Amino acid sequence: MKNNKDLPAEEHSGPLMADVARLAGVAISTVSRALANPGRVNEKTRAKIDAAAKQLGYTPNAMARGLRVGKSNVVMIILPGSLYYGVSQVIPLVLQGINRSLRQNGYHLMIANLDRDEASERHILDLAFGGTVRGAIILSSDLPVHGGRSLKDSALPIVSLLFDMSHAALPSVVTNDRQAVRDATTELIALGHRRFLYLAGPEGNYHDRERYLGAVEALAAAGLPETAIVRSGGSLDYQHGFQIGVDAAAEFADLILKPTVVIATSDDMAISFMSCVQRMGWKIPTDLSIVSFDGAPVCEYSLPPLSTIEQPVEEMGQMAVSLLMERIDAPDKATALRHVIESKLIRRESFGPAPSNV
Amino acid sequence: MKNNKDLPAEEHSGPLMADVARLAGVAISTVSRALANPGRVNEKTRAKIDAAAKQLGYTPNAMARGLRVGKSNVVMIILPGSLYYGVSQVIPLVLQGINRSLRQNGYHLMIANLDRDEASERHILDLAFGGTVRGAIILSSDLPVHGGRSLKDSALPIVSLLFDMSHAALPSVVTNDRQAVRDATTELIALGHRRFLYLAGPEGNYHDRERYLGAVEALAAAGLPETAIVRSGGSLDYQHGFQIGVDAAAEFADLILKPTVVIATSDDMAISFMSCVQRMGWKIPTDLSIVSFDGAPVCEYSLPPLSTIEQPVEEMGQMAVSLLMERIDAPDKATALRHVIESKLIRRESFGPAPSNV
DNA sequence: AGTGGTTTAGCAAACGTTTGCCAAAAAGCA
DNA sequence: TGCTTTTTGGCAAACGTTTGCTAAACCACT
């Protein structure tokens, strides 16, 4: 008849630790110790407890444990809304890699979408300050802020992925984009190329700066002026990756002195750019070489196959997780902040010598 | 000196509800009521409490609340490991859409990767039985099982996305694939096509059955024999989407009677197939028409642009969330199980009349 | 058998909320 | 003012664990 004085949670029907204890004929505390810390308890007792637990299908309540021990076992990943489209080609791989690594460490993965609006920022901060998450991996160059609270103020361990945030004291996992684009550019110069078109994503963004700089450095090293490179795009968001390529193609068509190389900062823009200029009649790589960023699998099957600078996202994800684990276990230990992972150029047919008639 | 008799959780440093109560000069319970149920408390008191909470930067502890009320505010999405690659083109959109809808309902999103191994199944079941999640959205045709426990046995509200699981009493959100492919096939027949090549994903899979059936139905309606369609692929996983296309291209090259249409069950396979056969010298759509599934944005920029049957994933995600919310609010209310969303064919250049020399 | 030392078990408090119940205060009315 | 009705506030228990402390049991040894 359920006329208890107060009757909450008629919801959770599963067996409790107390049930296991009763069935095994021991105290609750013994069950707790047996399950968490097997060494502390007699082997025979432990076996009895395990059997009872299995028989009842017992699963410990994570919230009760979390409350008691003052820590949760979930980590959140903060994805900027716009990245979804741009690097979308690789996001699933990132998530998968991170989720696997976390699981091996006993953690769960929660997703947080960082749109630039009130609701989503509040959402994220509630997660952080409400004790729901134990750490965060962020794929964005700015931290959420709302109503006087900022993610920075939380004691939450945070690791930055893809963006160098070491200036904000965040351990960061990045690729050596600059080096990679410098090498690629140098190689292209050696192939006779002298005029470059650079397709930018969001202007001033960490990746934009690094990658552009890499190209400029290579030019300088070869004694070429910075004017050898023309920038396109930059005002739009990565969200419109394909659109950037389309616009750039129109721009390309209008240029008097045609560049012979296009360096695109995402595969999406390279793909749409290539599609457009080919329709206009240019041949790749005969008239124009193209190299882009991210290493999306689809690049292998474009016509011609697209050279791309691979972002080793799985490795990066693993690294981010292991940094986060360190940070959780020893928050005060000073460690290196900037962790660089080698990104390598995958050479495919979109990449060739400069046209001879130039 | 912290020599309390027992000192757990020296971790959580944030302000407590008690601190807010003290600052506002009221009882804890009043604070709780003011925050959760604004009607129950004097407007003036409430203002005082809100001010105090803001001043302290108070955020309620989600685990404590969850424990007390016996429900959490997180939903998990179960993604099969292999889907990641195949439908990877659209997965980020699915996640984004679902996450947004959930946020509007006050829920958070947790990711669970359903690899077919012990660890991941256990992980998911722990989430379900441990009270961590309040509901689940699953993108897989089989439910996780581990150590005698099955997701089915949990009282957890579950909604199936992409797969029709209504036979297992799960509300399911699917597209009318069969209809869409039937219509497309009919249209192709009207364009003079008589021989079809069908690129299958995992054989016997719900989508495979539906889509193949759609094509067969169209043939039958036009009085063509089932032998007008040749199957390829089917043994590999979606994970190898691109590889399926490559293999199918080789198979295509060996066929005596060349099909004039390829129906691919994912954009990935269509892209790699098209790339390969074009290199072998076939012209699209002159020699061969191609239509595929999923509606990945990249299809617009292949050469030629690829016709694809769009999966309206954002809409599907929203629908799944709203079904889940219903299920959570009224678990026993009987509702329609199968919810079909219209998927439409995007006609692009890969789609043309049959070659006249056939 | 008695003693000292080492395991193992059990009690009870604590984690930070929510909420039923009752008391107190405020408001309405005569 | 004195009474009833309505609103608001406070106490304390409960959610399901973990864990410090203490008591009990066990073991080996003299």
PDB file of N, CA, C and O (backbone and C1' of nucleotides) in Angstrom, chain A residues 17 28-29 32-33 58 61 64-65 68-69, chain D residues 12-22:
ATOM      1  N   MET A  17      22.614  -2.283  -3.036  1.00  0.00           N
ATOM      2  CA  MET A  17      23.737  -2.929  -2.383  1.00  0.00           C
ATOM      3  C   MET A  17      23.252  -3.683  -1.151  1.00  0.00           C
ATOM      4  O   MET A  17      23.767  -4.757  -0.817  1.00  0.00           O
ATOM      5  N   ILE A  28      26.567  -4.341   4.478  1.00  0.00           N
ATOM      6  CA  ILE A  28      26.664  -3.490   3.303  1.00  0.00           C
ATOM      7  C   ILE A  28      28.091  -3.036   3.054  1.00  0.00           C
ATOM      8  O   ILE A  28      28.591  -3.082   1.935  1.00  0.00           O
ATOM      9  N   SER A  29      28.718  -2.614   4.112  1.00  0.00           N
ATOM     10  CA  SER A  29      30.070  -2.074   3.935  1.00  0.00           C
ATOM     11  C   SER A  29      31.008  -3.118   3.349  1.00  0.00           C
ATOM     12  O   SER A  29      31.906  -2.814   2.583  1.00  0.00           O
ATOM     13  N   SER A  32      30.490  -3.183  -0.331  1.00  0.00           N
ATOM     14  CA  SER A  32      31.130  -2.038  -0.964  1.00  0.00           C
ATOM     15  C   SER A  32      32.622  -2.283  -1.128  1.00  0.00           C
ATOM     16  O   SER A  32      33.195  -2.084  -2.189  1.00  0.00           O
ATOM     17  N   ARG A  33      33.238  -2.727  -0.047  1.00  0.00           N
ATOM     18  CA  ARG A  33      34.676  -2.961  -0.108  1.00  0.00           C
ATOM     19  C   ARG A  33      35.029  -4.077  -1.066  1.00  0.00           C
ATOM     20  O   ARG A  33      35.992  -4.005  -1.814  1.00  0.00           O
ATOM     21  N   TYR A  58      23.011  -6.870  -9.998  1.00  0.00           N
ATOM     22  CA  TYR A  58      23.246  -5.600  -9.323  1.00  0.00           C
ATOM     23  C   TYR A  58      24.212  -4.699 -10.092  1.00  0.00           C
ATOM     24  O   TYR A  58      25.254  -5.151 -10.564  1.00  0.00           O
ATOM     25  N   ASN A  61      24.805   2.297  -8.181  1.00  0.00           N
ATOM     26  CA  ASN A  61      24.249   3.565  -8.626  1.00  0.00           C
ATOM     27  C   ASN A  61      25.344   4.623  -8.711  1.00  0.00           C
ATOM     28  O   ASN A  61      25.952   5.001  -7.703  1.00  0.00           O
ATOM     29  N   ALA A  64      24.923   7.980  -6.654  1.00  0.00           N
ATOM     30  CA  ALA A  64      25.162   7.868  -5.218  1.00  0.00           C
ATOM     31  C   ALA A  64      26.657   7.818  -4.941  1.00  0.00           C
ATOM     32  O   ALA A  64      27.171   8.519  -4.070  1.00  0.00           O
ATOM     33  N   ARG A  65      27.345   7.013  -5.705  1.00  0.00           N
ATOM     34  CA  ARG A  65      28.787   6.941  -5.531  1.00  0.00           C
ATOM     35  C   ARG A  65      29.425   8.299  -5.800  1.00  0.00           C
ATOM     36  O   ARG A  65      30.245   8.778  -5.012  1.00  0.00           O
ATOM     37  N   ARG A  68      28.893  10.697  -3.001  1.00  0.00           N
ATOM     38  CA  ARG A  68      29.688  10.383  -1.819  1.00  0.00           C
ATOM     39  C   ARG A  68      31.168  10.715  -2.012  1.00  0.00           C
ATOM     40  O   ARG A  68      31.786  11.345  -1.171  1.00  0.00           O
ATOM     41  N   VAL A  69      31.721  10.287  -3.110  1.00  0.00           N
ATOM     42  CA  VAL A  69      33.155  10.488  -3.283  1.00  0.00           C
ATOM     43  C   VAL A  69      33.492  11.865  -3.832  1.00  0.00           C
ATOM     44  O   VAL A  69      34.649  12.243  -3.898  1.00  0.00           O
TER      45      VAL A  69
ATOM     46  P    DA D  12      14.768  18.981  13.786  1.00  0.00           P
ATOM     47  O5'  DA D  12      14.552  17.766  12.785  1.00  0.00           O
ATOM     48  C5'  DA D  12      13.223  17.288  12.567  1.00  0.00           C
ATOM     49  C4'  DA D  12      13.231  16.255  11.464  1.00  0.00           C
ATOM     50  C3'  DA D  12      14.455  15.332  11.453  1.00  0.00           C
ATOM     51  O3'  DA D  12      13.979  14.069  11.056  1.00  0.00           O
ATOM     52  C1'  DA D  12      14.276  16.353   9.380  1.00  0.00           C
ATOM     53  P    DA D  13      14.726  12.757  11.485  1.00  0.00           P
ATOM     54  O5'  DA D  13      14.244  11.745  10.353  1.00  0.00           O
ATOM     55  C5'  DA D  13      12.893  11.834   9.878  1.00  0.00           C
ATOM     56  C4'  DA D  13      12.860  11.508   8.408  1.00  0.00           C
ATOM     57  C3'  DA D  13      13.778  10.352   7.998  1.00  0.00           C
ATOM     58  O3'  DA D  13      13.081   9.567   7.058  1.00  0.00           O
ATOM     59  C1'  DA D  13      14.285  12.235   6.710  1.00  0.00           C
ATOM     60  P    DA D  14      13.432   8.022   6.892  1.00  0.00           P
ATOM     61  O5'  DA D  14      13.859   7.951   5.368  1.00  0.00           O
ATOM     62  C5'  DA D  14      12.951   8.406   4.367  1.00  0.00           C
ATOM     63  C4'  DA D  14      13.751   8.871   3.174  1.00  0.00           C
ATOM     64  C3'  DA D  14      14.854   7.897   2.735  1.00  0.00           C
ATOM     65  O3'  DA D  14      14.422   7.238   1.550  1.00  0.00           O
ATOM     66  C1'  DA D  14      15.539  10.184   2.649  1.00  0.00           C
ATOM     67  P    DC D  15      15.170   5.879   1.130  1.00  0.00           P
ATOM     68  O5'  DC D  15      15.714   6.138  -0.337  1.00  0.00           O
ATOM     69  C5'  DC D  15      15.173   7.090  -1.232  1.00  0.00           C
ATOM     70  C4'  DC D  15      16.281   7.622  -2.109  1.00  0.00           C
ATOM     71  C3'  DC D  15      17.487   6.698  -2.217  1.00  0.00           C
ATOM     72  O3'  DC D  15      17.312   5.865  -3.358  1.00  0.00           O
ATOM     73  C1'  DC D  15      18.127   9.007  -1.927  1.00  0.00           C
ATOM     74  P    DG D  16      17.511   4.273  -3.215  1.00  0.00           P
ATOM     75  O5'  DG D  16      19.091   4.090  -3.279  1.00  0.00           O
ATOM     76  C5'  DG D  16      19.757   4.435  -4.484  1.00  0.00           C
ATOM     77  C4'  DG D  16      21.246   4.385  -4.253  1.00  0.00           C
ATOM     78  C3'  DG D  16      21.755   3.050  -3.721  1.00  0.00           C
ATOM     79  O3'  DG D  16      22.948   2.750  -4.403  1.00  0.00           O
ATOM     80  C1'  DG D  16      22.445   4.795  -2.301  1.00  0.00           C
ATOM     81  P    DT D  17      23.643   1.336  -4.323  1.00  0.00           P
ATOM     82  O5'  DT D  17      25.170   1.761  -4.517  1.00  0.00           O
ATOM     83  C5'  DT D  17      26.008   1.808  -3.397  1.00  0.00           C
ATOM     84  C4'  DT D  17      26.706   3.136  -3.358  1.00  0.00           C
ATOM     85  C3'  DT D  17      28.059   3.056  -2.703  1.00  0.00           C
ATOM     86  O3'  DT D  17      29.042   3.055  -3.724  1.00  0.00           O
ATOM     87  C1'  DT D  17      26.729   4.825  -1.760  1.00  0.00           C
ATOM     88  P    DT D  18      30.488   2.447  -3.355  1.00  0.00           P
ATOM     89  O5'  DT D  18      31.062   3.490  -2.278  1.00  0.00           O
ATOM     90  C5'  DT D  18      31.521   4.747  -2.728  1.00  0.00           C
ATOM     91  C4'  DT D  18      32.101   5.504  -1.558  1.00  0.00           C
ATOM     92  C3'  DT D  18      33.373   4.885  -0.964  1.00  0.00           C
ATOM     93  O3'  DT D  18      34.234   5.986  -0.707  1.00  0.00           O
ATOM     94  C1'  DT D  18      31.755   5.140   0.736  1.00  0.00           C
ATOM     95  P    DT D  19      35.777   5.762  -0.514  1.00  0.00           P
ATOM     96  O5'  DT D  19      35.926   5.834   1.073  1.00  0.00           O
ATOM     97  C5'  DT D  19      35.505   7.003   1.747  1.00  0.00           C
ATOM     98  C4'  DT D  19      35.556   6.772   3.248  1.00  0.00           C
ATOM     99  C3'  DT D  19      36.742   5.919   3.719  1.00  0.00           C
ATOM    100  O3'  DT D  19      37.233   6.514   4.895  1.00  0.00           O
ATOM    101  C1'  DT D  19      34.766   5.041   4.566  1.00  0.00           C
ATOM    102  P    DG D  20      38.800   6.590   5.105  1.00  0.00           P
ATOM    103  O5'  DG D  20      38.857   7.048   6.629  1.00  0.00           O
ATOM    104  C5'  DG D  20      38.130   8.204   7.047  1.00  0.00           C
ATOM    105  C4'  DG D  20      37.749   8.080   8.517  1.00  0.00           C
ATOM    106  C3'  DG D  20      38.839   7.476   9.410  1.00  0.00           C
ATOM    107  O3'  DG D  20      38.765   8.103  10.688  1.00  0.00           O
ATOM    108  C1'  DG D  20      36.937   6.076   9.434  1.00  0.00           C
ATOM    109  P    DC D  21      39.905   7.858  11.727  1.00  0.00           P
ATOM    110  O5'  DC D  21      39.181   6.928  12.798  1.00  0.00           O
ATOM    111  C5'  DC D  21      37.902   7.315  13.312  1.00  0.00           C
ATOM    112  C4'  DC D  21      37.210   6.087  13.882  1.00  0.00           C
ATOM    113  C3'  DC D  21      38.089   5.252  14.825  1.00  0.00           C
ATOM    114  O3'  DC D  21      37.537   5.334  16.121  1.00  0.00           O
ATOM    115  C1'  DC D  21      36.828   3.892  13.333  1.00  0.00           C
ATOM    116  P    DT D  22      38.336   4.717  17.323  1.00  0.00           P
ATOM    117  O5'  DT D  22      37.537   3.348  17.546  1.00  0.00           O
ATOM    118  C5'  DT D  22      36.127   3.386  17.710  1.00  0.00           C
ATOM    119  C4'  DT D  22      35.594   1.972  17.610  1.00  0.00           C
ATOM    120  C3'  DT D  22      36.278   0.972  18.559  1.00  0.00           C
ATOM    121  O3'  DT D  22      35.274   0.212  19.195  1.00  0.00           O
ATOM    122  C1'  DT D  22      36.257   0.133  16.364  1.00  0.00           C
TER     123       DT D  22
END
